[in-house]
XYZ file of C-alpha atoms in Angstrom:
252
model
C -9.573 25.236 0.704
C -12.219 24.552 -1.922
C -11.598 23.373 -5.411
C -13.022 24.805 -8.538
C -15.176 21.652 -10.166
C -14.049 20.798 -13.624
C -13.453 17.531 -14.014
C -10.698 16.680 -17.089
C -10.842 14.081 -19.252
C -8.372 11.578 -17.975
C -10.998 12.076 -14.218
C -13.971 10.804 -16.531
C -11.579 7.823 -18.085
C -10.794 7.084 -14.251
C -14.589 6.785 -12.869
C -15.045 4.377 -16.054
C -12.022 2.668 -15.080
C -13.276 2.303 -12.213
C -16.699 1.224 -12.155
C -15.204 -1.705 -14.672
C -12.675 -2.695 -11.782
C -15.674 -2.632 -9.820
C -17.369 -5.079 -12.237
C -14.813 -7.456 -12.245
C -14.050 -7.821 -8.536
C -17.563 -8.376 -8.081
C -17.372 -11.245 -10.522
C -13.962 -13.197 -8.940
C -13.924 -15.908 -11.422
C -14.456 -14.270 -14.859
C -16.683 -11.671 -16.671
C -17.314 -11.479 -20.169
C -16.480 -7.970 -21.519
C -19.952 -7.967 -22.851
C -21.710 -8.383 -19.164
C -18.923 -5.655 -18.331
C -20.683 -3.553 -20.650
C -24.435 -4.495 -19.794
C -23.670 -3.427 -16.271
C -21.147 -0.525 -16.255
C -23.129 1.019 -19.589
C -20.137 1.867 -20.965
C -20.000 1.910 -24.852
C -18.056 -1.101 -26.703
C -15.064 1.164 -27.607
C -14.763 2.604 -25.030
C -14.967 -0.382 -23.040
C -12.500 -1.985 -25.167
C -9.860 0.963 -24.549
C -10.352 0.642 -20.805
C -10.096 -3.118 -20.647
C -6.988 -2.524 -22.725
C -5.148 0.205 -20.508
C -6.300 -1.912 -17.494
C -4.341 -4.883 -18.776
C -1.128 -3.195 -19.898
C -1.540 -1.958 -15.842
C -2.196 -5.175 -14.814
C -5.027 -4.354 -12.618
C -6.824 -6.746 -14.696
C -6.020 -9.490 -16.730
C -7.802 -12.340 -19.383
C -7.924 -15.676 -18.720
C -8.456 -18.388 -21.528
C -12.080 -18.499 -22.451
C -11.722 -14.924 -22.732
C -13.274 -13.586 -19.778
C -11.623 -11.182 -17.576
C -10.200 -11.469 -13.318
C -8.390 -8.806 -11.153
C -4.965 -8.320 -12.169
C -2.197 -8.743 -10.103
C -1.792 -5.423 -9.213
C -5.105 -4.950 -8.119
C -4.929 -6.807 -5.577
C -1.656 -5.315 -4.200
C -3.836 -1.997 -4.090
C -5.986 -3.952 -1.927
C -3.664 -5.081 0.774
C -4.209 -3.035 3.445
C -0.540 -3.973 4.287
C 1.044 -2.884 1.297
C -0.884 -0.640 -0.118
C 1.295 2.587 -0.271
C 4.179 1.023 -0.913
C 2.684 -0.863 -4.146
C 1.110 2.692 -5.092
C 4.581 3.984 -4.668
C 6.323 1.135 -6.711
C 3.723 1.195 -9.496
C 3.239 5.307 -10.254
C 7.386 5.134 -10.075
C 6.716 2.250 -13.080
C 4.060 4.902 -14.911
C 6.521 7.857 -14.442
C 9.755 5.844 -15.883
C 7.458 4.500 -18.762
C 6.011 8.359 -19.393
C 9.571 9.864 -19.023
C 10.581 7.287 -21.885
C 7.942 7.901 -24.272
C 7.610 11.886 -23.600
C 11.581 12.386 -23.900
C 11.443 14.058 -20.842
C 11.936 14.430 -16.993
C 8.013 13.445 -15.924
C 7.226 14.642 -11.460
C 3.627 13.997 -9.371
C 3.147 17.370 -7.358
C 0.423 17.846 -4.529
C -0.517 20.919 -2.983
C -0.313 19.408 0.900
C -1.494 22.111 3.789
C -1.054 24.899 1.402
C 2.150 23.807 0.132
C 3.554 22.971 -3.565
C 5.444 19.439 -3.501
C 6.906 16.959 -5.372
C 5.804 13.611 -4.263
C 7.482 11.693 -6.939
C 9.564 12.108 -10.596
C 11.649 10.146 -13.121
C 14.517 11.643 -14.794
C 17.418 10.157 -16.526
C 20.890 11.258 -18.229
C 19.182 12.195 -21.375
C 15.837 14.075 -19.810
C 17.324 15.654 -17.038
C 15.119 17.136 -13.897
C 15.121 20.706 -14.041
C 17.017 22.910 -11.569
C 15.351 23.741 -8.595
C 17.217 27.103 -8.430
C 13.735 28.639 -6.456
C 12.296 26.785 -3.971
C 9.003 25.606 -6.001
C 6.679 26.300 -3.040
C 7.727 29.960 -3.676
C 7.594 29.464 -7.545
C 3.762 28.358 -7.820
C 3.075 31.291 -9.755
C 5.528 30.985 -12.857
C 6.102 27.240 -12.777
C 4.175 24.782 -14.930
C 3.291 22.664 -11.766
C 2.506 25.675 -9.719
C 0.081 27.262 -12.129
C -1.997 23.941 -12.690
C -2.181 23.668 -9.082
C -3.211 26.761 -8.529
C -6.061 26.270 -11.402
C -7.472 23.129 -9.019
C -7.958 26.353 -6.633
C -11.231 28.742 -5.900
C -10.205 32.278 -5.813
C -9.401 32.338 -1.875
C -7.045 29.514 -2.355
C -4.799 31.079 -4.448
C -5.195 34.546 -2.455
C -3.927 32.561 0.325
C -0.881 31.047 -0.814
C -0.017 33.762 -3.015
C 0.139 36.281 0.652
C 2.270 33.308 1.676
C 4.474 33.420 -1.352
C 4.373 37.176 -3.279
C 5.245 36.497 -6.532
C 8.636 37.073 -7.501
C 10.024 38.302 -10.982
C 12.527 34.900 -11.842
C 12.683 35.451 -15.350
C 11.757 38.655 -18.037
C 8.516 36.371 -18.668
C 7.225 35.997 -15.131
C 3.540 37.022 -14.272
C 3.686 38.587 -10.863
C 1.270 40.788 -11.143
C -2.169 38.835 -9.108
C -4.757 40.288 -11.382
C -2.976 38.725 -14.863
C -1.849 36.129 -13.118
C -5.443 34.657 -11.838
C -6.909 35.788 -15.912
C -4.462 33.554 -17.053
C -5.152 30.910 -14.529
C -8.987 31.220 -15.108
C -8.594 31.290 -19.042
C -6.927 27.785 -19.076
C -9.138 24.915 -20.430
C -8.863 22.369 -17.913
C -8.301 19.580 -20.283
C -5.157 22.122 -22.111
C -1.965 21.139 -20.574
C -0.066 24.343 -18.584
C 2.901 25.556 -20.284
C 5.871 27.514 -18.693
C 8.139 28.977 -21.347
C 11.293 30.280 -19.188
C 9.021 32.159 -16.756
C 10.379 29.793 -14.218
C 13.609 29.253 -15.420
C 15.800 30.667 -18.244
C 16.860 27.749 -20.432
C 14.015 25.390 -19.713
C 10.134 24.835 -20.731
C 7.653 22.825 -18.614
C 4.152 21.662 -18.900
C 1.714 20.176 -16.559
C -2.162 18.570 -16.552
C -4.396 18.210 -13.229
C -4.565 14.663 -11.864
C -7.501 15.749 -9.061
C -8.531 12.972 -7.015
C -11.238 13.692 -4.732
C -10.166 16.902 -2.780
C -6.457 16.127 -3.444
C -5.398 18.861 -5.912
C -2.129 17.436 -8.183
C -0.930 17.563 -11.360
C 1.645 15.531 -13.632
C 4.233 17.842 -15.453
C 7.018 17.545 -17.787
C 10.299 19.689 -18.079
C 13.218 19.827 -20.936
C 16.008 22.141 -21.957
C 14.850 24.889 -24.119
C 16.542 23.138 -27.102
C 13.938 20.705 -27.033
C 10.587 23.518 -27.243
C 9.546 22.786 -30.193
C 8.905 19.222 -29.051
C 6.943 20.765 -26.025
C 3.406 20.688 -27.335
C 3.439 17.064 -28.695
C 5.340 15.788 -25.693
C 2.258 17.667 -23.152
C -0.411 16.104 -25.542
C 1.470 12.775 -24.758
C 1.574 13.778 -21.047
C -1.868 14.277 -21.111
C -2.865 11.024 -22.672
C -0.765 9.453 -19.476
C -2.178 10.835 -17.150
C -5.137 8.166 -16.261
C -2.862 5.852 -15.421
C -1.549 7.602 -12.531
C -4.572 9.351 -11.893
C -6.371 5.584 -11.767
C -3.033 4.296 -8.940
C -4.481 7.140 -6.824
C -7.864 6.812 -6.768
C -7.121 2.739 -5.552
């Protein structure tokens, strides 16, 4: 399976992120945020609006004379011992924090051995999940998860799945036909969050950005009752914003 290469703009905030963690493990007892910047050549504000996401994650934190030191949670990414449990525990943290400030249900998908899947999601009595009425590994090609998947994808990819799973008419506003399907797919600004206006479902709208790590294809969505549409576009922008964060808990 081979990925099409277009990085977004939460994968550029992660390699900065990065490459500062990087910079601060290197120097255990303290770094100044201006030898940070001298070695990671990373401009001051941006610098400053990494070091700042990085502390509210508490991957790193500031000691008293100001300079910074790994964060707790950094080094429970470390631990080869409890490593995927504290990735588990701290993207469930990210989701519940995104579901409360998007008003919305917020799910991690991966496409795993050709598959669509929800590895995690955070819902509550107020933002309710969405119904799962059609399998989603069948629904890639009208969902909002689905369809930003299937962006991450060269042409052959999506070929593939979709002679897997032929696209089925769920709603008057599903794309089944391939040819539209894969212009649609192909027009999509890979920074633009994925909408899904009832072609999934009637009654519900969804959006989803990419959160590519490497060649792991995923993507971070959002659903909510139709009522709530006209809040769709803000709340994805919002989404999209997010997404570093649990792009960043990957990538440890």
């Amino acid at each position: 399976m081979a990925l099409k290469p277009e990085p977004t703009a939460p994968y550029h905030s992660v390699q900065h992120a990065l490459r500062v963690l990087e910079t601060v493990s290197r120097h255990g007892t303290g770094v100044t945020d201006v030898q940070i910047a001298r070695e990671t050549h990373l401009p001051a504000k941006a610098l400053a609006s990494l070091l700042f996401m990085l502390r509210r994650e508490g991957y790193v934190q500031q000691v008293a004379d100001g300079a910074y030191v790994p964060g707790v949670n950094l080094a429970m990414m470390g631990s080869s011992a409890g490593h995927d449990g504290a990735i588990t525990e701290r993207l469930q943290q990210i989701l519940d924090r995104l579901r409360d400030s998007v008003g919305a249900a917020v799910y991690i998908s991966r496409y795993v051995d050709g598959e669509v899947k929800i590895t995690q999601f955070a819902a509550g009595p107020d933002t309710p999940a969405v119904n799962e009425w059609v399998d989603f590994r069948s629904a890639a090609h009208a969902s909002a998860v689905g369809k930003s998947l299937l962006t991450q994808l060269d042409v052959n990819g999506r070929r593939d799945h979709l002679s897997r799973h032929r696209p089925a008419r769920l709603t008057s506003r599903t794309i089944t036909n391939e040819r539209l399907l894969f212009n649609r797919l192909d027009s999509q600004p890979p920074t633009v969050p994925v909408l899904d206006i009832q072609e999934y479902a009637v009654g519900t709208v969804c959006a989803a950005v990419p959160i590519t790590a490497g060649a792991s294809v995923g993507c971070l969505a959002l659903s909510m009752p139709i009522e709530h549409a006209h809040r769709l576009r803000q709340a994805a922008d919002t989404l999209n914003r997010g997404a570093a964060p649990v792009l960043l808990s990957l990538a440890l």
